[in-house]
PDB file of N, CA and C in Angstrom:
ATOM      1  N   HIS A   1      78.630  73.914 109.716  1.00  0.00           N
ATOM      2  CA  HIS A   1      79.606  74.978 109.782  1.00  0.00           C
ATOM      3  C   HIS A   1      81.016  74.436 109.539  1.00  0.00           C
ATOM      4  N   GLY A   2      81.329  73.299 110.115  1.00  0.00           N
ATOM      5  CA  GLY A   2      82.662  72.716 109.965  1.00  0.00           C
ATOM      6  C   GLY A   2      83.001  72.400 108.523  1.00  0.00           C
ATOM      7  N   VAL A   3      82.022  71.922 107.776  1.00  0.00           N
ATOM      8  CA  VAL A   3      82.244  71.601 106.371  1.00  0.00           C
ATOM      9  C   VAL A   3      82.556  72.885 105.596  1.00  0.00           C
ATOM     10  N   CYS A   4      81.857  73.947 105.906  1.00  0.00           N
ATOM     11  CA  CYS A   4      82.120  75.234 105.238  1.00  0.00           C
ATOM     12  C   CYS A   4      83.521  75.740 105.569  1.00  0.00           C
ATOM     13  N   VAL A   5      83.962  75.533 106.786  1.00  0.00           N
ATOM     14  CA  VAL A   5      85.319  75.922 107.169  1.00  0.00           C
ATOM     15  C   VAL A   5      86.335  75.127 106.357  1.00  0.00           C
ATOM     16  N   ILE A   6      86.101  73.831 106.202  1.00  0.00           N
ATOM     17  CA  ILE A   6      87.004  72.983 105.423  1.00  0.00           C
ATOM     18  C   ILE A   6      87.063  73.457 103.977  1.00  0.00           C
ATOM     19  N   LEU A   7      85.911  73.748 103.387  1.00  0.00           N
ATOM     20  CA  LEU A   7      85.884  74.238 102.010  1.00  0.00           C
ATOM     21  C   LEU A   7      86.613  75.578 101.891  1.00  0.00           C
ATOM     22  N   GLY A   8      86.396  76.460 102.862  1.00  0.00           N
ATOM     23  CA  GLY A   8      87.077  77.753 102.853  1.00  0.00           C
ATOM     24  C   GLY A   8      88.578  77.604 102.963  1.00  0.00           C
ATOM     25  N   MET A   9      89.033  76.715 103.829  1.00  0.00           N
ATOM     26  CA  MET A   9      90.464  76.476 103.972  1.00  0.00           C
ATOM     27  C   MET A   9      91.060  75.934 102.670  1.00  0.00           C
ATOM     28  N   ALA A  10      90.337  75.037 102.017  1.00  0.00           N
ATOM     29  CA  ALA A  10      90.818  74.474 100.751  1.00  0.00           C
ATOM     30  C   ALA A  10      90.902  75.560  99.685  1.00  0.00           C
ATOM     31  N   ALA A  11      89.876  76.401  99.589  1.00  0.00           N
ATOM     32  CA  ALA A  11      89.873  77.482  98.600  1.00  0.00           C
ATOM     33  C   ALA A  11      90.973  78.498  98.899  1.00  0.00           C
ATOM     34  N   GLU A  12      91.132  78.873 100.154  1.00  0.00           N
ATOM     35  CA  GLU A  12      92.169  79.838 100.517  1.00  0.00           C
ATOM     36  C   GLU A  12      93.564  79.275 100.261  1.00  0.00           C
ATOM     37  N   GLY A  13      93.745  78.000 100.525  1.00  0.00           N
ATOM     38  CA  GLY A  13      95.033  77.364 100.227  1.00  0.00           C
ATOM     39  C   GLY A  13      95.338  77.391  98.745  1.00  0.00           C
ATOM     40  N   TRP A  14      94.329  77.084  97.930  1.00  0.00           N
ATOM     41  CA  TRP A  14      94.508  77.091  96.474  1.00  0.00           C
ATOM     42  C   TRP A  14      94.832  78.500  95.983  1.00  0.00           C
ATOM     43  N   ILE A  15      94.104  79.502  96.498  1.00  0.00           N
ATOM     44  CA  ILE A  15      94.351  80.893  96.107  1.00  0.00           C
ATOM     45  C   ILE A  15      95.773  81.306  96.497  1.00  0.00           C
ATOM     46  N   ALA A  16      96.176  80.982  97.713  1.00  0.00           N
ATOM     47  CA  ALA A  16      97.523  81.333  98.179  1.00  0.00           C
ATOM     48  C   ALA A  16      98.585  80.663  97.308  1.00  0.00           C
ATOM     49  N   PHE A  17      98.357  79.425  96.923  1.00  0.00           N
ATOM     50  CA  PHE A  17      99.278  78.718  96.035  1.00  0.00           C
ATOM     51  C   PHE A  17      99.346  79.415  94.679  1.00  0.00           C
ATOM     52  N   ARG A  18      98.192  79.759  94.122  1.00  0.00           N
ATOM     53  CA  ARG A  18      98.143  80.430  92.818  1.00  0.00           C
ATOM     54  C   ARG A  18      98.827  81.798  92.851  1.00  0.00           C
ATOM     55  N   LEU A  19      98.757  82.484  93.977  1.00  0.00           N
ATOM     56  CA  LEU A  19      99.385  83.803  94.105  1.00  0.00           C
ATOM     57  C   LEU A  19     100.871  83.720  94.445  1.00  0.00           C
ATOM     58  N   GLY A  20     101.372  82.509  94.671  1.00  0.00           N
ATOM     59  CA  GLY A  20     102.778  82.348  95.014  1.00  0.00           C
ATOM     60  C   GLY A  20     103.088  82.608  96.469  1.00  0.00           C
ATOM     61  N   ILE A  21     102.067  82.643  97.291  1.00  0.00           N
ATOM     62  CA  ILE A  21     102.225  82.879  98.728  1.00  0.00           C
ATOM     63  C   ILE A  21     102.517  81.570  99.459  1.00  0.00           C
ATOM     64  N   LEU A  22     101.916  80.488  98.990  1.00  0.00           N
ATOM     65  CA  LEU A  22     102.031  79.177  99.631  1.00  0.00           C
ATOM     66  C   LEU A  22     102.821  78.246  98.722  1.00  0.00           C
ATOM     67  N   ARG A  23     103.835  77.611  99.262  1.00  0.00           N
ATOM     68  CA  ARG A  23     104.635  76.662  98.484  1.00  0.00           C
ATOM     69  C   ARG A  23     103.796  75.454  98.084  1.00  0.00           C
ATOM     70  N   GLU A  24     104.159  74.855  96.972  1.00  0.00           N
ATOM     71  CA  GLU A  24     103.423  73.696  96.474  1.00  0.00           C
ATOM     72  C   GLU A  24     103.421  72.556  97.489  1.00  0.00           C
ATOM     73  N   SER A  25     104.534  72.326  98.160  1.00  0.00           N
ATOM     74  CA  SER A  25     104.598  71.235  99.137  1.00  0.00           C
ATOM     75  C   SER A  25     103.626  71.481 100.294  1.00  0.00           C
ATOM     76  N   ASP A  26     103.515  72.717 100.749  1.00  0.00           N
ATOM     77  CA  ASP A  26     102.564  73.032 101.822  1.00  0.00           C
ATOM     78  C   ASP A  26     101.130  72.947 101.321  1.00  0.00           C
ATOM     79  N   PHE A  27     100.889  73.380 100.084  1.00  0.00           N
ATOM     80  CA  PHE A  27      99.555  73.261  99.496  1.00  0.00           C
ATOM     81  C   PHE A  27      99.147  71.789  99.409  1.00  0.00           C
ATOM     82  N   ASP A  28     100.069  70.940  98.986  1.00  0.00           N
ATOM     83  CA  ASP A  28      99.777  69.495  98.897  1.00  0.00           C
ATOM     84  C   ASP A  28      99.451  68.906 100.269  1.00  0.00           C
ATOM     85  N   LYS A  29     100.219  69.288 101.289  1.00  0.00           N
ATOM     86  CA  LYS A  29      99.964  68.798 102.654  1.00  0.00           C
ATOM     87  C   LYS A  29      98.589  69.249 103.136  1.00  0.00           C
ATOM     88  N   LEU A  30      98.287  70.524 102.915  1.00  0.00           N
ATOM     89  CA  LEU A  30      96.999  71.066 103.333  1.00  0.00           C
ATOM     90  C   LEU A  30      95.870  70.330 102.629  1.00  0.00           C
ATOM     91  N   SER A  31      95.973  70.161 101.327  1.00  0.00           N
ATOM     92  CA  SER A  31      94.924  69.490 100.548  1.00  0.00           C
ATOM     93  C   SER A  31      94.715  68.053 101.011  1.00  0.00           C
ATOM     94  N   LYS A  32      95.800  67.336 101.212  1.00  0.00           N
ATOM     95  CA  LYS A  32      95.700  65.936 101.649  1.00  0.00           C
ATOM     96  C   LYS A  32      95.068  65.833 103.030  1.00  0.00           C
ATOM     97  N   THR A  33      95.451  66.737 103.926  1.00  0.00           N
ATOM     98  CA  THR A  33      94.894  66.707 105.284  1.00  0.00           C
ATOM     99  C   THR A  33      93.400  67.000 105.266  1.00  0.00           C
ATOM    100  N   LEU A  34      92.989  68.025 104.526  1.00  0.00           N
ATOM    101  CA  LEU A  34      91.562  68.368 104.465  1.00  0.00           C
ATOM    102  C   LEU A  34      90.761  67.251 103.817  1.00  0.00           C
ATOM    103  N   THR A  35      91.310  66.637 102.789  1.00  0.00           N
ATOM    104  CA  THR A  35      90.627  65.524 102.115  1.00  0.00           C
ATOM    105  C   THR A  35      90.512  64.329 103.057  1.00  0.00           C
ATOM    106  N   LYS A  36      91.552  64.088 103.818  1.00  0.00           N
ATOM    107  CA  LYS A  36      91.557  62.955 104.761  1.00  0.00           C
ATOM    108  C   LYS A  36      90.433  63.074 105.794  1.00  0.00           C
ATOM    109  N   PHE A  37      90.190  64.289 106.264  1.00  0.00           N
ATOM    110  CA  PHE A  37      89.196  64.484 107.307  1.00  0.00           C
ATOM    111  C   PHE A  37      87.784  64.727 106.787  1.00  0.00           C
ATOM    112  N   SER A  38      87.639  64.930 105.495  1.00  0.00           N
ATOM    113  CA  SER A  38      86.292  65.200 104.989  1.00  0.00           C
ATOM    114  C   SER A  38      86.065  64.686 103.573  1.00  0.00           C
ATOM    115  N   PRO A  39      86.460  63.471 103.262  1.00  0.00           N
ATOM    116  CA  PRO A  39      86.328  63.026 101.871  1.00  0.00           C
ATOM    117  C   PRO A  39      84.893  62.939 101.373  1.00  0.00           C
ATOM    118  N   HIS A  40      83.973  62.638 102.242  1.00  0.00           N
ATOM    119  CA  HIS A  40      82.580  62.460 101.808  1.00  0.00           C
ATOM    120  C   HIS A  40      81.669  63.606 102.252  1.00  0.00           C
ATOM    121  N   LEU A  41      82.095  64.394 103.213  1.00  0.00           N
ATOM    122  CA  LEU A  41      81.222  65.440 103.752  1.00  0.00           C
ATOM    123  C   LEU A  41      80.957  66.563 102.760  1.00  0.00           C
ATOM    124  N   THR A  42      81.937  66.907 101.951  1.00  0.00           N
ATOM    125  CA  THR A  42      81.811  68.083 101.105  1.00  0.00           C
ATOM    126  C   THR A  42      81.154  67.795  99.761  1.00  0.00           C
ATOM    127  N   ARG A  43      80.968  66.564  99.393  1.00  0.00           N
ATOM    128  CA  ARG A  43      80.437  66.239  98.067  1.00  0.00           C
ATOM    129  C   ARG A  43      78.993  66.654  97.868  1.00  0.00           C
ATOM    130  N   ARG A  44      78.228  66.662  98.914  1.00  0.00           N
ATOM    131  CA  ARG A  44      76.788  66.921  98.781  1.00  0.00           C
ATOM    132  C   ARG A  44      76.409  68.395  98.792  1.00  0.00           C
ATOM    133  N   LEU A  45      77.336  69.260  99.154  1.00  0.00           N
ATOM    134  CA  LEU A  45      77.007  70.678  99.241  1.00  0.00           C
ATOM    135  C   LEU A  45      77.035  71.341  97.870  1.00  0.00           C
ATOM    136  N   PRO A  46      76.000  72.123  97.551  1.00  0.00           N
ATOM    137  CA  PRO A  46      76.053  72.880  96.297  1.00  0.00           C
ATOM    138  C   PRO A  46      77.031  74.042  96.443  1.00  0.00           C
ATOM    139  N   LEU A  47      77.702  74.362  95.359  1.00  0.00           N
ATOM    140  CA  LEU A  47      78.609  75.507  95.380  1.00  0.00           C
ATOM    141  C   LEU A  47      78.116  76.512  94.351  1.00  0.00           C
ATOM    142  N   ASP A  48      77.190  77.342  94.791  1.00  0.00           N
ATOM    143  CA  ASP A  48      76.586  78.359  93.938  1.00  0.00           C
ATOM    144  C   ASP A  48      77.478  79.600  93.974  1.00  0.00           C
ATOM    145  N   LYS A  49      78.075  79.948  92.838  1.00  0.00           N
ATOM    146  CA  LYS A  49      79.030  81.062  92.807  1.00  0.00           C
ATOM    147  C   LYS A  49      78.418  82.389  93.230  1.00  0.00           C
ATOM    148  N   ARG A  50      77.219  82.669  92.789  1.00  0.00           N
ATOM    149  CA  ARG A  50      76.583  83.942  93.161  1.00  0.00           C
ATOM    150  C   ARG A  50      76.356  84.028  94.666  1.00  0.00           C
ATOM    151  N   MET A  51      75.866  82.942  95.230  1.00  0.00           N
ATOM    152  CA  MET A  51      75.608  82.919  96.665  1.00  0.00           C
ATOM    153  C   MET A  51      76.928  83.059  97.439  1.00  0.00           C
ATOM    154  N   LEU A  52      77.945  82.324  97.029  1.00  0.00           N
ATOM    155  CA  LEU A  52      79.224  82.392  97.723  1.00  0.00           C
ATOM    156  C   LEU A  52      79.872  83.764  97.575  1.00  0.00           C
ATOM    157  N   LEU A  53      79.698  84.393  96.422  1.00  0.00           N
ATOM    158  CA  LEU A  53      80.223  85.754  96.238  1.00  0.00           C
ATOM    159  C   LEU A  53      79.527  86.721  97.195  1.00  0.00           C
ATOM    160  N   ARG A  54      78.205  86.589  97.346  1.00  0.00           N
ATOM    161  CA  ARG A  54      77.485  87.449  98.294  1.00  0.00           C
ATOM    162  C   ARG A  54      78.002  87.248  99.713  1.00  0.00           C
ATOM    163  N   PHE A  55      78.242  85.993 100.093  1.00  0.00           N
ATOM    164  CA  PHE A  55      78.773  85.718 101.433  1.00  0.00           C
ATOM    165  C   PHE A  55      80.164  86.319 101.590  1.00  0.00           C
ATOM    166  N   ALA A  56      81.002  86.187 100.568  1.00  0.00           N
ATOM    167  CA  ALA A  56      82.366  86.714 100.649  1.00  0.00           C
ATOM    168  C   ALA A  56      82.361  88.238 100.792  1.00  0.00           C
ATOM    169  N   LEU A  57      81.458  88.888 100.084  1.00  0.00           N
ATOM    170  CA  LEU A  57      81.378  90.347 100.160  1.00  0.00           C
ATOM    171  C   LEU A  57      80.763  90.819 101.479  1.00  0.00           C
ATOM    172  N   ALA A  58      80.017  89.953 102.148  1.00  0.00           N
ATOM    173  CA  ALA A  58      79.420  90.294 103.442  1.00  0.00           C
ATOM    174  C   ALA A  58      80.346  89.932 104.602  1.00  0.00           C
ATOM    175  N   ASP A  59      81.441  89.238 104.312  1.00  0.00           N
ATOM    176  CA  ASP A  59      82.375  88.822 105.351  1.00  0.00           C
ATOM    177  C   ASP A  59      83.008  90.031 106.030  1.00  0.00           C
ATOM    178  N   LYS A  60      83.351  89.884 107.288  1.00  0.00           N
ATOM    179  CA  LYS A  60      83.924  90.997 108.059  1.00  0.00           C
ATOM    180  C   LYS A  60      85.262  91.478 107.500  1.00  0.00           C
ATOM    181  N   LYS A  61      85.953  90.639 106.715  1.00  0.00           N
ATOM    182  CA  LYS A  61      87.228  91.052 106.135  1.00  0.00           C
ATOM    183  C   LYS A  61      87.050  91.846 104.844  1.00  0.00           C
ATOM    184  N   ALA A  62      85.882  91.744 104.214  1.00  0.00           N
ATOM    185  CA  ALA A  62      85.637  92.435 102.946  1.00  0.00           C
ATOM    186  C   ALA A  62      85.644  93.943 103.162  1.00  0.00           C
ATOM    187  N   SER A  63      85.891  94.655 102.076  1.00  0.00           N
ATOM    188  CA  SER A  63      85.908  96.114 102.132  1.00  0.00           C
ATOM    189  C   SER A  63      85.143  96.640 100.917  1.00  0.00           C
ATOM    190  N   GLY A  64      83.923  97.089 101.142  1.00  0.00           N
ATOM    191  CA  GLY A  64      83.096  97.557 100.030  1.00  0.00           C
ATOM    192  C   GLY A  64      82.815  96.429  99.060  1.00  0.00           C
ATOM    193  N   THR A  65      83.295  96.580  97.839  1.00  0.00           N
ATOM    194  CA  THR A  65      83.079  95.545  96.818  1.00  0.00           C
ATOM    195  C   THR A  65      84.327  94.689  96.608  1.00  0.00           C
ATOM    196  N   THR A  66      85.275  94.777  97.535  1.00  0.00           N
ATOM    197  CA  THR A  66      86.512  94.012  97.436  1.00  0.00           C
ATOM    198  C   THR A  66      86.479  92.813  98.371  1.00  0.00           C
ATOM    199  N   ILE A  67      86.691  91.634  97.799  1.00  0.00           N
ATOM    200  CA  ILE A  67      86.812  90.413  98.602  1.00  0.00           C
ATOM    201  C   ILE A  67      88.198  90.429  99.234  1.00  0.00           C
ATOM    202  N   ARG A  68      88.246  90.152 100.513  1.00  0.00           N
ATOM    203  CA  ARG A  68      89.527  90.049 101.210  1.00  0.00           C
ATOM    204  C   ARG A  68      89.523  88.734 101.988  1.00  0.00           C
ATOM    205  N   MET A  69      90.665  88.073 101.962  1.00  0.00           N
ATOM    206  CA  MET A  69      90.779  86.784 102.641  1.00  0.00           C
ATOM    207  C   MET A  69      92.063  86.725 103.453  1.00  0.00           C
ATOM    208  N   SER A  70      92.037  85.908 104.481  1.00  0.00           N
ATOM    209  CA  SER A  70      93.253  85.559 105.201  1.00  0.00           C
ATOM    210  C   SER A  70      93.812  84.332 104.500  1.00  0.00           C
ATOM    211  N   LEU A  71      95.052  84.426 104.051  1.00  0.00           N
ATOM    212  CA  LEU A  71      95.638  83.346 103.263  1.00  0.00           C
ATOM    213  C   LEU A  71      96.817  82.715 103.995  1.00  0.00           C
ATOM    214  N   PRO A  72      96.957  81.404 103.871  1.00  0.00           N
ATOM    215  CA  PRO A  72      98.093  80.750 104.513  1.00  0.00           C
ATOM    216  C   PRO A  72      99.384  81.028 103.749  1.00  0.00           C
ATOM    217  N   SER A  73     100.469  81.233 104.496  1.00  0.00           N
ATOM    218  CA  SER A  73     101.792  81.374 103.886  1.00  0.00           C
ATOM    219  C   SER A  73     102.633  80.130 104.152  1.00  0.00           C
ATOM    220  N   GLY A  74     102.082  79.240 104.946  1.00  0.00           N
ATOM    221  CA  GLY A  74     102.730  77.982 105.292  1.00  0.00           C
ATOM    222  C   GLY A  74     101.811  77.242 106.249  1.00  0.00           C
ATOM    223  N   ILE A  75     102.207  76.050 106.626  1.00  0.00           N
ATOM    224  CA  ILE A  75     101.406  75.278 107.578  1.00  0.00           C
ATOM    225  C   ILE A  75     101.463  75.994 108.930  1.00  0.00           C
ATOM    226  N   GLY A  76     100.311  76.422 109.418  1.00  0.00           N
ATOM    227  CA  GLY A  76     100.232  77.109 110.705  1.00  0.00           C
ATOM    228  C   GLY A  76     100.614  78.574 110.657  1.00  0.00           C
ATOM    229  N   ARG A  77     100.779  79.137 109.451  1.00  0.00           N
ATOM    230  CA  ARG A  77     101.162  80.543 109.331  1.00  0.00           C
ATOM    231  C   ARG A  77     100.208  81.270 108.388  1.00  0.00           C
ATOM    232  N   THR A  78      99.940  82.536 108.691  1.00  0.00           N
ATOM    233  CA  THR A  78      99.068  83.370 107.870  1.00  0.00           C
ATOM    234  C   THR A  78      99.898  84.462 107.214  1.00  0.00           C
ATOM    235  N   TYR A  79      99.629  84.687 105.949  1.00  0.00           N
ATOM    236  CA  TYR A  79     100.353  85.711 105.185  1.00  0.00           C
ATOM    237  C   TYR A  79      99.988  87.104 105.698  1.00  0.00           C
ATOM    238  N   LYS A  80     101.006  87.954 105.790  1.00  0.00           N
ATOM    239  CA  LYS A  80     100.806  89.336 106.233  1.00  0.00           C
ATOM    240  C   LYS A  80     101.506  90.253 105.237  1.00  0.00           C
ATOM    241  N   THR A  81     100.819  91.313 104.810  1.00  0.00           N
ATOM    242  CA  THR A  81     101.410  92.262 103.880  1.00  0.00           C
ATOM    243  C   THR A  81     102.514  93.055 104.569  1.00  0.00           C
ATOM    244  N   GLY A  82     103.286  93.788 103.767  1.00  0.00           N
ATOM    245  CA  GLY A  82     104.320  94.653 104.328  1.00  0.00           C
ATOM    246  C   GLY A  82     103.751  95.688 105.275  1.00  0.00           C
ATOM    247  N   GLY A  83     102.479  96.054 105.064  1.00  0.00           N
ATOM    248  CA  GLY A  83     101.812  97.021 105.940  1.00  0.00           C
ATOM    249  C   GLY A  83     101.210  96.387 107.180  1.00  0.00           C
ATOM    250  N   GLY A  84     101.378  95.077 107.332  1.00  0.00           N
ATOM    251  CA  GLY A  84     100.881  94.396 108.525  1.00  0.00           C
ATOM    252  C   GLY A  84      99.448  93.907 108.449  1.00  0.00           C
ATOM    253  N   ASP A  85      98.849  93.959 107.262  1.00  0.00           N
ATOM    254  CA  ASP A  85      97.449  93.542 107.110  1.00  0.00           C
ATOM    255  C   ASP A  85      97.365  92.058 106.763  1.00  0.00           C
ATOM    256  N   TYR A  86      96.457  91.358 107.411  1.00  0.00           N
ATOM    257  CA  TYR A  86      96.205  89.943 107.121  1.00  0.00           C
ATOM    258  C   TYR A  86      95.070  89.770 106.113  1.00  0.00           C
ATOM    259  N   ARG A  87      94.400  90.845 105.769  1.00  0.00           N
ATOM    260  CA  ARG A  87      93.270  90.787 104.839  1.00  0.00           C
ATOM    261  C   ARG A  87      93.784  91.075 103.432  1.00  0.00           C
ATOM    262  N   ILE A  88      93.918  90.033 102.630  1.00  0.00           N
ATOM    263  CA  ILE A  88      94.508  90.145 101.299  1.00  0.00           C
ATOM    264  C   ILE A  88      93.401  90.309 100.266  1.00  0.00           C
ATOM    265  N   PRO A  89      93.471  91.364  99.442  1.00  0.00           N
ATOM    266  CA  PRO A  89      92.439  91.537  98.408  1.00  0.00           C
ATOM    267  C   PRO A  89      92.544  90.453  97.340  1.00  0.00           C
ATOM    268  N   ILE A  90      91.387  89.936  96.952  1.00  0.00           N
ATOM    269  CA  ILE A  90      91.295  88.857  95.967  1.00  0.00           C
ATOM    270  C   ILE A  90      90.377  89.321  94.839  1.00  0.00           C
ATOM    271  N   THR A  91      90.772  89.067  93.610  1.00  0.00           N
ATOM    272  CA  THR A  91      89.894  89.416  92.491  1.00  0.00           C
ATOM    273  C   THR A  91      88.685  88.482  92.472  1.00  0.00           C
ATOM    274  N   ARG A  92      87.618  88.945  91.899  1.00  0.00           N
ATOM    275  CA  ARG A  92      86.426  88.098  91.769  1.00  0.00           C
ATOM    276  C   ARG A  92      86.715  86.899  90.875  1.00  0.00           C
ATOM    277  N   GLN A  93      87.573  87.103  89.870  1.00  0.00           N
ATOM    278  CA  GLN A  93      87.913  85.987  88.980  1.00  0.00           C
ATOM    279  C   GLN A  93      88.657  84.896  89.741  1.00  0.00           C
ATOM    280  N   LEU A  94      89.611  85.278  90.571  1.00  0.00           N
ATOM    281  CA  LEU A  94      90.349  84.286  91.357  1.00  0.00           C
ATOM    282  C   LEU A  94      89.415  83.588  92.341  1.00  0.00           C
ATOM    283  N   PHE A  95      88.507  84.336  92.932  1.00  0.00           N
ATOM    284  CA  PHE A  95      87.517  83.746  93.831  1.00  0.00           C
ATOM    285  C   PHE A  95      86.672  82.721  93.072  1.00  0.00           C
ATOM    286  N   SER A  96      86.193  83.099  91.900  1.00  0.00           N
ATOM    287  CA  SER A  96      85.394  82.206  91.067  1.00  0.00           C
ATOM    288  C   SER A  96      86.195  80.959  90.674  1.00  0.00           C
ATOM    289  N   ASP A  97      87.457  81.165  90.310  1.00  0.00           N
ATOM    290  CA  ASP A  97      88.317  80.034  89.935  1.00  0.00           C
ATOM    291  C   ASP A  97      88.526  79.083  91.112  1.00  0.00           C
ATOM    292  N   SER A  98      88.560  79.620  92.327  1.00  0.00           N
ATOM    293  CA  SER A  98      88.741  78.758  93.501  1.00  0.00           C
ATOM    294  C   SER A  98      87.516  77.860  93.709  1.00  0.00           C
ATOM    295  N   ILE A  99      86.342  78.363  93.365  1.00  0.00           N
ATOM    296  CA  ILE A  99      85.133  77.542  93.456  1.00  0.00           C
ATOM    297  C   ILE A  99      85.188  76.428  92.417  1.00  0.00           C
ATOM    298  N   ASP A 100      85.669  76.749  91.223  1.00  0.00           N
ATOM    299  CA  ASP A 100      85.854  75.721  90.204  1.00  0.00           C
ATOM    300  C   ASP A 100      86.831  74.653  90.683  1.00  0.00           C
ATOM    301  N   TYR A 101      87.900  75.083  91.347  1.00  0.00           N
ATOM    302  CA  TYR A 101      88.866  74.144  91.919  1.00  0.00           C
ATOM    303  C   TYR A 101      88.180  73.210  92.920  1.00  0.00           C
ATOM    304  N   LEU A 102      87.353  73.783  93.800  1.00  0.00           N
ATOM    305  CA  LEU A 102      86.650  72.955  94.775  1.00  0.00           C
ATOM    306  C   LEU A 102      85.733  71.959  94.090  1.00  0.00           C
ATOM    307  N   ARG A 103      85.026  72.391  93.065  1.00  0.00           N
ATOM    308  CA  ARG A 103      84.129  71.495  92.336  1.00  0.00           C
ATOM    309  C   ARG A 103      84.899  70.331  91.715  1.00  0.00           C
ATOM    310  N   ARG A 104      86.018  70.633  91.090  1.00  0.00           N
ATOM    311  CA  ARG A 104      86.816  69.579  90.450  1.00  0.00           C
ATOM    312  C   ARG A 104      87.340  68.573  91.461  1.00  0.00           C
ATOM    313  N   ASN A 105      87.686  69.047  92.628  1.00  0.00           N
ATOM    314  CA  ASN A 105      88.317  68.181  93.621  1.00  0.00           C
ATOM    315  C   ASN A 105      87.339  67.556  94.595  1.00  0.00           C
ATOM    316  N   ARG A 106      86.039  67.731  94.352  1.00  0.00           N
ATOM    317  CA  ARG A 106      85.019  67.079  95.173  1.00  0.00           C
ATOM    318  C   ARG A 106      84.254  66.069  94.344  1.00  0.00           C
ATOM    319  N   GLY A 107      84.597  65.924  93.095  1.00  0.00           N
ATOM    320  CA  GLY A 107      83.907  64.959  92.249  1.00  0.00           C
ATOM    321  C   GLY A 107      82.601  65.480  91.699  1.00  0.00           C
ATOM    322  N   GLN A 108      82.398  66.807  91.686  1.00  0.00           N
ATOM    323  CA  GLN A 108      81.167  67.358  91.123  1.00  0.00           C
ATOM    324  C   GLN A 108      81.297  67.533  89.642  1.00  0.00           C
TER     325      GLN A 108
END
């Protein structure tokens, strides 16, 4: 479970950075910290996009066919919309791209 949390944090950080929610310096700190604590643990896990998409759509934050994620806005802070929602809608393409990011950065 812990390894999945680490992968999720890395993907959410990358998504937040790509959306302009997370500054590059904070993204770099987050990435380095996660890599420091799990450099070898995440390499062996398969990252099947279809399976991960099913999990994302079954998550309690999802809404129908919309993936929603809690995204960091800084170290120790979560992004909140103007309406006060912490569940940020994510396109399937961005979700898929985040898995590609994880694959590239795990040596797969």
